[in-house]
mmCIF file of C-alpha atoms in Angstrom:
data_model
loop_
_atom_site.group_PDB
_atom_site.id
_atom_site.type_symbol
_atom_site.label_atom_id
_atom_site.label_comp_id
_atom_site.label_asym_id
_atom_site.label_seq_id
_atom_site.Cartn_x
_atom_site.Cartn_y
_atom_site.Cartn_z
ATOM 1 C CA MET A 1 -21.752 -12.066 -63.140
ATOM 2 C CA ALA A 2 -20.500 -9.173 -60.937
ATOM 3 C CA ASN A 3 -22.231 -10.603 -57.870
ATOM 4 C CA ARG A 4 -20.472 -13.974 -58.442
ATOM 5 C CA ARG A 5 -17.091 -12.287 -58.700
ATOM 6 C CA THR A 6 -17.805 -10.370 -55.461
ATOM 7 C CA LYS A 7 -18.832 -13.476 -53.575
ATOM 8 C CA ALA A 8 -15.724 -15.263 -54.861
ATOM 9 C CA THR A 9 -13.493 -12.345 -53.767
ATOM 10 C CA THR A 10 -15.108 -12.449 -50.314
ATOM 11 C CA ILE A 11 -14.597 -16.092 -49.955
ATOM 12 C CA ALA A 12 -10.982 -15.801 -51.026
ATOM 13 C CA LEU A 13 -10.278 -12.991 -48.470
ATOM 14 C CA GLY A 14 -11.911 -15.016 -45.796
ATOM 15 C CA LEU A 15 -9.875 -18.060 -46.491
ATOM 16 C CA ALA A 16 -6.607 -15.901 -46.601
ATOM 17 C CA CYS A 17 -7.364 -14.032 -43.337
ATOM 18 C CA ALA A 18 -8.644 -17.132 -41.430
ATOM 19 C CA PRO A 19 -5.305 -18.430 -40.338
ATOM 20 C CA PHE A 20 -4.287 -15.066 -39.050
ATOM 21 C CA LEU A 21 -7.455 -14.630 -37.085
ATOM 22 C CA CYS A 22 -7.153 -18.063 -35.646
ATOM 23 C CA CYS A 23 -3.553 -17.424 -34.553
ATOM 24 C CA TRP A 24 -4.592 -14.168 -32.883
ATOM 25 C CA ILE A 25 -7.444 -15.931 -30.915
ATOM 26 C CA ILE A 26 -5.111 -18.711 -29.769
ATOM 27 C CA ILE A 27 -2.339 -16.257 -28.624
ATOM 28 C CA ALA A 28 -4.859 -14.007 -26.810
ATOM 29 C CA SER A 29 -6.595 -16.956 -25.153
ATOM 30 C CA CYS A 30 -3.311 -18.326 -23.910
ATOM 31 C CA CYS A 31 -2.081 -15.054 -22.508
ATOM 32 C CA CYS A 32 -5.349 -14.052 -20.824
ATOM 33 C CA PRO A 33 -8.292 -16.364 -21.449
ATOM 34 C CA ARG A 34 -10.727 -14.462 -19.214
ATOM 35 C CA ARG A 35 -10.294 -11.388 -21.451
ATOM 36 C CA LEU A 36 -12.004 -13.150 -24.367
ATOM 37 C CA HIS A 37 -15.112 -14.042 -22.459
ATOM 38 C CA PRO A 38 -18.054 -11.852 -23.641
ATOM 39 C CA HIS A 39 -18.707 -10.722 -20.077
ATOM 40 C CA GLY A 40 -15.112 -10.984 -18.719
ATOM 41 C CA GLU A 41 -14.843 -7.272 -17.965
ATOM 42 C CA SER A 42 -18.110 -7.048 -16.051
ATOM 43 C CA GLY A 43 -16.746 -9.092 -13.110
ATOM 44 C CA GLU A 44 -13.750 -6.839 -12.750
ATOM 45 C CA LYS A 45 -15.857 -3.704 -13.022
ATOM 46 C CA ARG A 46 -18.248 -5.037 -10.307
ATOM 47 C CA ARG A 47 -15.343 -5.805 -8.036
ATOM 48 C CA PHE A 48 -13.851 -2.400 -8.656
ATOM 49 C CA GLU A 49 -17.124 -0.682 -7.812
ATOM 50 C CA LYS A 50 -17.654 -2.710 -4.715
ATOM 51 C CA ARG A 51 -14.169 -1.827 -3.494
ATOM 52 C CA GLN A 52 -15.088 1.764 -3.974
ATOM 53 C CA THR A 53 -18.262 1.518 -1.891
ATOM 54 C CA MET A 54 -16.285 -0.166 1.000
ATOM 55 C CA ALA A 55 -13.309 2.169 0.809
ATOM 56 C CA PRO A 56 -12.438 4.214 3.979
ATOM 57 C CA ARG A 57 -13.385 7.816 3.808
ATOM 58 C CA PRO A 58 -10.724 10.481 3.983
ATOM 59 C CA LEU A 59 -10.197 12.103 7.369
ATOM 60 C CA PRO A 60 -12.412 15.190 7.780
ATOM 61 C CA VAL A 61 -10.870 18.494 8.759
ATOM 62 C CA ARG A 62 -10.985 18.556 12.617
ATOM 63 C CA PRO A 63 -11.596 21.875 14.328
ATOM 64 C CA PRO A 64 -8.739 23.044 16.525
ATOM 65 C CA GLU A 65 -10.745 22.803 19.690
ATOM 66 C CA ARG A 66 -11.399 19.142 19.177
ATOM 67 C CA ALA A 67 -7.712 18.095 18.872
ATOM 68 C CA LEU A 68 -6.837 15.072 20.978
ATOM 69 C CA THR A 69 -3.211 16.066 21.392
ATOM 70 C CA MET A 70 -2.396 18.436 24.278
ATOM 71 C CA ARG A 71 -0.720 21.684 23.311
ATOM 72 C CA ARG A 72 2.969 21.834 24.192
ATOM 73 C CA ARG A 73 3.797 24.046 27.060
ATOM 74 C CA THR A 74 5.743 27.213 26.192
ATOM 75 C CA ALA A 75 7.277 30.044 28.165
ATOM 76 C CA GLU A 76 4.836 32.618 26.791
ATOM 77 C CA PRO A 77 2.183 33.725 29.200
ATOM 78 C CA GLU A 78 -1.191 32.294 28.815
ATOM 79 C CA SER A 79 -3.856 34.415 27.208
ATOM 80 C CA GLU A 80 -6.207 36.234 29.462
ATOM 81 C CA VAL A 81 -9.060 35.334 27.137
ATOM 82 C CA GLN A 82 -10.429 31.974 28.046
ATOM 83 C CA PRO A 83 -13.138 30.056 26.093
ATOM 84 C CA GLN A 84 -16.490 30.253 27.742
ATOM 85 C CA THR A 85 -17.442 26.655 27.026
ATOM 86 C CA PRO A 86 -14.391 24.397 26.549
ATOM 87 C CA ARG A 87 -14.968 21.404 24.368
ATOM 88 C CA GLY A 88 -12.826 19.040 26.376
ATOM 89 C CA VAL A 89 -11.563 18.630 29.926
ATOM 90 C CA THR A 90 -7.992 17.367 30.814
ATOM 91 C CA ARG A 91 -7.912 15.979 34.339
ATOM 92 C CA ASN A 92 -4.926 15.834 36.650
ATOM 93 C CA GLN A 93 -3.126 12.518 36.280
ATOM 94 C CA SER A 94 -0.523 13.122 39.008
ATOM 95 C CA ALA A 95 -1.952 10.299 41.051
ATOM 96 C CA SER A 96 -1.135 7.626 38.390
ATOM 97 C CA ARG A 97 2.082 5.655 39.142
ATOM 98 C CA LEU A 98 2.959 5.934 35.384
ATOM 99 C CA MET A 99 2.745 9.735 35.473
ATOM 100 C CA GLN A 100 5.002 9.880 38.507
ATOM 101 C CA LEU A 101 7.903 8.493 36.448
ATOM 102 C CA PRO A 102 10.167 10.896 34.561
ATOM 103 C CA LEU A 103 9.181 11.611 31.036
ATOM 104 C CA GLU A 104 12.228 9.815 29.664
ATOM 105 C CA LEU A 105 11.213 6.587 31.377
ATOM 106 C CA ARG A 106 7.542 7.000 30.208
ATOM 107 C CA GLN A 107 8.829 7.374 26.584
ATOM 108 C CA ILE A 108 10.738 4.148 26.891
ATOM 109 C CA ILE A 109 7.653 2.384 28.058
ATOM 110 C CA TYR A 110 5.547 3.916 25.231
ATOM 111 C CA ARG A 111 8.003 2.812 22.555
ATOM 112 C CA ALA A 112 8.185 -0.705 24.037
ATOM 113 C CA ALA A 113 4.418 -0.969 24.009
ATOM 114 C CA ILE A 114 3.356 0.469 20.682
ATOM 115 C CA GLY A 115 6.638 0.944 18.683
ATOM 116 C CA ASP A 116 9.494 -0.948 17.022
ATOM 117 C CA SER A 117 7.252 -3.488 15.339
ATOM 118 C CA VAL A 118 6.102 -4.388 11.919
ATOM 119 C CA MET A 119 2.341 -3.366 11.330
ATOM 120 C CA HIS A 120 0.731 -5.301 8.536
ATOM 121 C CA MET A 121 -1.872 -2.712 7.322
ATOM 122 C CA VAL A 122 -5.033 -4.211 5.939
ATOM 123 C CA THR A 123 -8.209 -2.898 4.292
ATOM 124 C CA LYS A 124 -11.460 -3.788 6.029
ATOM 125 C CA LYS A 125 -14.985 -2.576 5.363
ATOM 126 C CA TYR A 126 -15.160 1.169 5.495
ATOM 127 C CA LYS A 127 -11.905 1.310 7.584
ATOM 128 C CA LEU A 128 -8.323 0.218 7.851
ATOM 129 C CA GLY A 129 -6.848 -2.229 10.361
ATOM 130 C CA HIS A 130 -3.499 -3.629 11.321
ATOM 131 C CA GLN A 131 -1.844 -6.657 12.724
ATOM 132 C CA ARG A 132 1.355 -6.553 14.529
ATOM 133 C CA CYS A 133 3.784 -9.105 12.953
ATOM 134 C CA LYS A 134 4.672 -12.011 15.183
ATOM 135 C CA ALA A 135 8.140 -12.294 13.585
ATOM 136 C CA PRO A 136 11.116 -10.693 15.546
ATOM 137 C CA THR A 137 12.115 -8.642 12.516
ATOM 138 C CA ILE A 138 10.688 -7.863 9.150
ATOM 139 C CA ALA A 139 13.421 -9.906 7.490
ATOM 140 C CA GLU A 140 12.020 -12.997 9.178
ATOM 141 C CA CYS A 141 8.465 -12.198 8.397
ATOM 142 C CA PRO A 142 6.967 -15.142 6.297
ATOM 143 C CA GLU A 143 5.734 -14.380 2.839
ATOM 144 C CA GLN A 144 1.923 -14.408 2.126
ATOM 145 C CA TYR A 145 1.227 -13.185 5.658
ATOM 146 C CA SER A 146 -2.396 -12.529 4.672
ATOM 147 C CA PHE A 147 -4.541 -12.455 1.674
ATOM 148 C CA PHE A 148 -7.434 -10.406 0.351
ATOM 149 C CA SER A 149 -10.760 -11.420 -1.021
ATOM 150 C CA PRO A 150 -11.677 -10.241 -4.624
ATOM 151 C CA ASP A 151 -13.297 -7.261 -2.836
ATOM 152 C CA ASN A 152 -10.128 -6.397 -1.043
ATOM 153 C CA VAL A 153 -11.372 -7.305 2.378
ATOM 154 C CA TRP A 154 -8.583 -8.779 4.504
ATOM 155 C CA SER A 155 -8.613 -12.205 5.929
ATOM 156 C CA PRO A 156 -5.784 -14.200 7.429
ATOM 157 C CA LEU A 157 -4.540 -17.387 5.759
ATOM 158 C CA GLY A 158 -6.692 -20.381 6.625
ATOM 159 C CA GLU A 159 -9.431 -18.416 8.183
ATOM 160 C CA PRO A 160 -13.002 -17.927 6.699
ATOM 161 C CA LEU A 161 -13.897 -14.441 5.417
ATOM 162 C CA ASP A 162 -17.103 -14.471 7.409
ATOM 163 C CA ASN A 163 -15.436 -14.343 10.844
ATOM 164 C CA PRO A 164 -11.858 -13.052 10.657
ATOM 165 C CA PRO A 165 -10.059 -12.426 13.929
ATOM 166 C CA ALA A 166 -10.028 -8.954 15.404
ATOM 167 C CA THR A 167 -7.312 -6.529 14.444
ATOM 168 C CA ASP A 168 -5.917 -3.342 15.953
ATOM 169 C CA GLY A 169 -6.774 -4.387 19.439
ATOM 170 C CA ASP A 170 -3.383 -4.174 21.055
ATOM 171 C CA ILE A 171 -2.514 -0.506 20.489
ATOM 172 C CA LEU A 172 -5.625 1.558 20.694
ATOM 173 C CA PRO A 173 -6.437 0.926 24.372
ATOM 174 C CA LEU A 174 -3.144 2.599 25.477
ATOM 175 C CA LEU A 175 -3.647 5.510 23.206
ATOM 176 C CA LEU A 176 -7.271 5.995 24.425
ATOM 177 C CA THR A 177 -6.356 5.968 28.054
ATOM 178 C CA CYS A 178 -6.093 9.682 28.468
ATOM 179 C CA ARG A 179 -5.041 12.764 26.508
ATOM 180 C CA GLN A 180 -1.691 13.015 28.257
ATOM 181 C CA ILE A 181 -0.666 9.443 27.379
ATOM 182 C CA TYR A 182 -1.950 9.918 23.736
ATOM 183 C CA SER A 183 0.056 13.149 23.461
ATOM 184 C CA GLU A 184 3.258 11.691 24.812
ATOM 185 C CA SER A 185 3.108 8.309 22.878
ATOM 186 C CA ILE A 186 1.438 8.902 19.561
ATOM 187 C CA GLU A 187 4.600 9.953 17.710
ATOM 188 C CA TYR A 188 6.221 6.602 18.515
ATOM 189 C CA LEU A 189 3.463 4.791 16.775
ATOM 190 C CA TYR A 190 4.226 6.363 13.421
ATOM 191 C CA SER A 191 8.002 7.125 13.574
ATOM 192 C CA THR A 192 9.364 3.776 15.042
ATOM 193 C CA ASN A 193 7.126 1.104 13.402
ATOM 194 C CA THR A 194 7.514 -0.339 9.953
ATOM 195 C CA PHE A 195 4.273 -0.179 8.051
ATOM 196 C CA SER A 196 3.765 -3.142 5.638
ATOM 197 C CA PHE A 197 1.355 -3.070 2.648
ATOM 198 C CA SER A 198 0.330 -5.742 0.166
ATOM 199 C CA ASP A 199 -2.345 -3.472 -1.471
ATOM 200 C CA LEU A 200 -1.788 -0.051 -3.155
ATOM 201 C CA ASP A 201 -5.256 1.135 -2.197
ATOM 202 C CA CYS A 202 -4.451 0.377 1.465
ATOM 203 C CA LEU A 203 -1.305 2.675 1.381
ATOM 204 C CA ARG A 204 -3.338 5.453 -0.301
ATOM 205 C CA TYR A 205 -6.136 5.128 2.224
ATOM 206 C CA PHE A 206 -3.645 5.162 5.140
ATOM 207 C CA SER A 207 -2.112 8.410 3.969
ATOM 208 C CA SER A 208 -5.533 10.062 3.726
ATOM 209 C CA THR A 209 -7.160 8.841 6.917
ATOM 210 C CA ILE A 210 -4.546 10.000 9.400
ATOM 211 C CA LEU A 211 -3.489 13.609 10.169
ATOM 212 C CA PRO A 212 -0.933 14.975 7.632
ATOM 213 C CA HIS A 213 1.567 15.694 10.440
ATOM 214 C CA ARG A 214 1.195 12.088 11.639
ATOM 215 C CA TRP A 215 1.833 10.774 8.052
ATOM 216 C CA SER A 216 4.934 12.984 7.877
ATOM 217 C CA LEU A 217 6.380 11.033 10.877
ATOM 218 C CA VAL A 218 6.459 7.718 9.068
ATOM 219 C CA GLN A 219 10.004 6.560 8.433
ATOM 220 C CA ASN A 220 9.825 2.846 7.444
ATOM 221 C CA ILE A 221 7.610 1.479 4.492
ATOM 222 C CA ASP A 222 7.479 -2.121 3.181
ATOM 223 C CA ILE A 223 5.485 -2.822 -0.002
ATOM 224 C CA GLU A 224 4.699 -6.279 -1.550
ATOM 225 C CA TRP A 225 2.753 -6.025 -4.809
ATOM 226 C CA CYS A 226 1.604 -8.490 -7.459
ATOM 227 C CA ILE A 227 1.736 -6.742 -10.788
ATOM 228 C CA SER A 228 -1.178 -7.459 -13.143
ATOM 229 C CA TRP A 229 -0.764 -8.222 -16.770
ATOM 230 C CA PRO A 230 -0.647 -6.252 -19.171
ATOM 231 C CA ILE A 231 0.489 -3.146 -17.238
ATOM 232 C CA TYR A 232 2.803 -0.821 -19.337
ATOM 233 C CA ASP A 233 2.438 -3.130 -22.280
ATOM 234 C CA PRO A 234 0.670 -1.025 -24.948
ATOM 235 C CA LEU A 235 0.817 -3.845 -27.587
ATOM 236 C CA ALA A 236 -0.904 -6.349 -25.337
ATOM 237 C CA GLN A 237 -3.471 -3.820 -24.170
ATOM 238 C CA ALA A 238 -4.288 -3.004 -27.830
ATOM 239 C CA LEU A 239 -5.108 -6.678 -28.584
ATOM 240 C CA LEU A 240 -7.432 -7.027 -25.587
ATOM 241 C CA ILE A 241 -11.193 -6.881 -26.000
ATOM 242 C CA SER A 242 -12.058 -5.359 -22.689
ATOM 243 C CA ARG A 243 -11.697 -1.605 -22.004
ATOM 244 C CA PRO A 244 -10.153 -0.440 -19.807
ATOM 245 C CA ALA A 245 -7.371 -3.075 -19.818
ATOM 246 C CA LEU A 246 -6.872 -2.809 -16.046
ATOM 247 C CA TYR A 247 -9.070 -1.525 -13.277
ATOM 248 C CA PRO A 248 -7.676 0.235 -10.137
ATOM 249 C CA PRO A 249 -5.573 -0.452 -8.105
ATOM 250 C CA HIS A 250 -3.803 -2.567 -10.843
ATOM 251 C CA ASP A 251 -3.711 0.217 -13.460
ATOM 252 C CA GLU A 252 -0.862 2.538 -14.359
ATOM 253 C CA ALA A 253 -2.549 5.642 -12.872
ATOM 254 C CA THR A 254 -2.957 4.124 -9.373
ATOM 255 C CA TRP A 255 0.694 2.753 -9.500
ATOM 256 C CA GLU A 256 2.091 6.257 -10.409
ATOM 257 C CA GLY A 257 -0.145 7.995 -7.964
ATOM 258 C CA THR A 258 1.075 5.775 -5.119
ATOM 259 C CA TRP A 259 4.715 6.690 -5.779
ATOM 260 C CA ARG A 260 3.849 10.348 -5.847
ATOM 261 C CA ILE A 261 2.517 9.981 -2.289
ATOM 262 C CA ILE A 262 5.634 8.031 -1.213
ATOM 263 C CA GLY A 263 7.970 10.590 -2.891
ATOM 264 C CA GLN A 264 6.448 13.350 -0.731
ATOM 265 C CA MET A 265 7.047 11.711 2.516
ATOM 266 C CA PRO A 266 9.493 14.046 4.357
ATOM 267 C CA SER A 267 10.819 11.579 7.043
ATOM 268 C CA LEU A 268 11.094 8.370 5.040
ATOM 269 C CA LYS A 269 14.372 6.589 5.846
ATOM 270 C CA TRP A 270 13.842 2.951 4.916
ATOM 271 C CA LEU A 271 11.884 1.521 1.987
ATOM 272 C CA ARG A 272 11.648 -1.978 0.651
ATOM 273 C CA VAL A 273 9.510 -2.978 -2.318
ATOM 274 C CA ARG A 274 8.939 -6.546 -3.442
ATOM 275 C CA LEU A 275 7.428 -6.817 -6.944
ATOM 276 C CA MET A 276 6.087 -10.019 -8.420
ATOM 277 C CA TYR A 277 5.161 -10.587 -12.101
ATOM 278 C CA PHE A 278 4.068 -13.898 -13.592
ATOM 279 C CA ASP A 279 6.805 -14.093 -16.217
ATOM 280 C CA GLY A 280 8.645 -10.748 -16.348
ATOM 281 C CA PHE A 281 8.421 -8.277 -19.128
ATOM 282 C CA ARG A 282 8.915 -9.175 -22.802
ATOM 283 C CA ASP A 283 10.322 -5.790 -23.478
ATOM 284 C CA SER A 284 12.821 -3.890 -21.367
ATOM 285 C CA ALA A 285 11.089 -0.622 -22.131
ATOM 286 C CA CYS A 286 8.029 -1.839 -20.305
ATOM 287 C CA GLU A 287 10.116 -2.479 -17.197
ATOM 288 C CA GLU A 288 11.654 0.964 -17.483
ATOM 289 C CA LYS A 289 8.153 2.506 -17.567
ATOM 290 C CA LEU A 290 7.135 0.499 -14.471
ATOM 291 C CA LEU A 291 10.238 1.541 -12.432
ATOM 292 C CA ALA A 292 10.267 5.160 -13.676
ATOM 293 C CA PRO A 293 7.846 6.321 -10.807
ATOM 294 C CA LEU A 294 10.315 4.878 -8.262
ATOM 295 C CA ARG A 295 13.083 7.121 -9.477
ATOM 296 C CA GLN A 296 11.419 10.182 -7.951
ATOM 297 C CA VAL A 297 11.880 8.789 -4.413
ATOM 298 C CA THR A 298 15.358 9.907 -3.405
ATOM 299 C CA LEU A 299 15.071 10.542 0.394
ATOM 300 C CA PRO A 300 15.372 7.040 1.944
ATOM 301 C CA ARG A 301 18.881 6.154 3.104
ATOM 302 C CA THR A 302 17.943 2.442 2.327
ATOM 303 C CA PHE A 303 15.836 1.778 -0.706
ATOM 304 C CA THR A 304 15.740 -1.764 -2.204
ATOM 305 C CA VAL A 305 13.538 -3.208 -4.935
ATOM 306 C CA HIS A 306 13.162 -6.914 -5.152
ATOM 307 C CA LEU A 307 12.125 -8.216 -8.599
ATOM 308 C CA ASN A 308 11.124 -11.841 -9.059
ATOM 309 C CA TRP A 309 12.076 -11.846 -12.749
ATOM 310 C CA ALA A 310 15.429 -11.773 -14.505
ATOM 311 C CA GLY A 311 16.812 -8.815 -16.421
ATOM 312 C CA GLU A 312 19.599 -6.416 -16.918
ATOM 313 C CA GLU A 313 21.310 -4.401 -14.265
ATOM 314 C CA ILE A 314 19.613 -1.092 -13.497
ATOM 315 C CA GLU A 315 21.921 1.921 -13.349
ATOM 316 C CA GLY A 316 21.524 5.465 -12.199
ATOM 317 C CA ALA A 317 18.495 4.686 -9.969
ATOM 318 C CA PRO A 318 18.034 5.833 -6.364
ATOM 319 C CA PHE A 319 17.305 2.238 -5.427
ATOM 320 C CA ARG A 320 19.140 -1.038 -5.464
ATOM 321 C CA ALA A 321 17.456 -3.564 -7.618
ATOM 322 C CA ILE A 322 17.803 -7.221 -6.439
ATOM 323 C CA ARG A 323 16.833 -9.961 -9.075
ATOM 324 C CA PRO A 324 16.771 -13.756 -8.701
ATOM 325 C CA GLY A 325 20.155 -15.368 -8.662
ATOM 326 C CA THR A 326 22.024 -12.391 -7.446
ATOM 327 C CA ARG A 327 24.168 -12.407 -4.323
ATOM 328 C CA GLU A 328 21.761 -10.133 -2.485
ATOM 329 C CA SER A 329 18.802 -12.477 -3.212
ATOM 330 C CA LEU A 330 20.844 -15.466 -1.967
ATOM 331 C CA PHE A 331 21.835 -13.699 1.280
ATOM 332 C CA PRO A 332 18.933 -11.326 2.110
ATOM 333 C CA ASP A 333 19.910 -11.045 5.813
ATOM 334 C CA GLU A 334 22.841 -8.845 4.878
ATOM 335 C CA GLU A 335 20.425 -6.100 3.971
ATOM 336 C CA TRP A 336 19.422 -5.711 7.642
ATOM 337 C CA ALA A 337 22.847 -5.780 9.111
#
């Protein structure tokens, strides 16, 4: 008799809970159907691990005697102690017609050759690359300039991944001509160009694969980033089956770490961020958490954040938020006046 009552109770509870369970499955499958697949997280995990194996390695510490940049001349007398076996030899370049020009003219040539452009930074296998934008200004640069494969390997639009065109071939030859040209021109590469990123990992790799004093020269940064659901949405993350909810670089830790790097850039003067989210945030508190790391960046004179979703006006921030339908979004060219 007791067993019959237990079975009846179990059946009654099952019938009562069945509608709620069905509703949860329907809502979860509509929001993120791939999350409900039994092996949905394995694909994301494999892509993350493959990205890690192809990631560029941080720049090793270079001994002082192997520095490519020539030391600046000072009024102090040279030391009488000379190294017995110098690691590098700097030859006299006075016969070069370029070196016969005054330094001021050479600097103008260097800047015209490798500066004042938009450099689209891309992640390739085990290294970074760049492609100089063909648009006259970054304001005229077309959207979706390039795309990445699931493994974060760059490929231009319309080109196969197996044979992408070469990158970074228009700047390095000049820098590698000789040590004097490298020393006189290298600062223009970092201080006058605008570096554009469409991947957070690419920006982080760039900051760790160049010398710190070169990174400190960067003044202009442009970021375009597609936000992945359900970032900064604890309720949605709690309903997901997969753990973790997001893999780097789409997770909160990578997002916050990226802005710590940007916040420590000493020479940053211009910063534009374009954020895209499929349907905006259901809760304004989630948006506040997303934009909170940006509030620590206070140095740039021009700091704009373009959001592709509607929302309330953001007050007390060091940046100017531009949403769809605002005057700034209708007349974007005024930003570059």
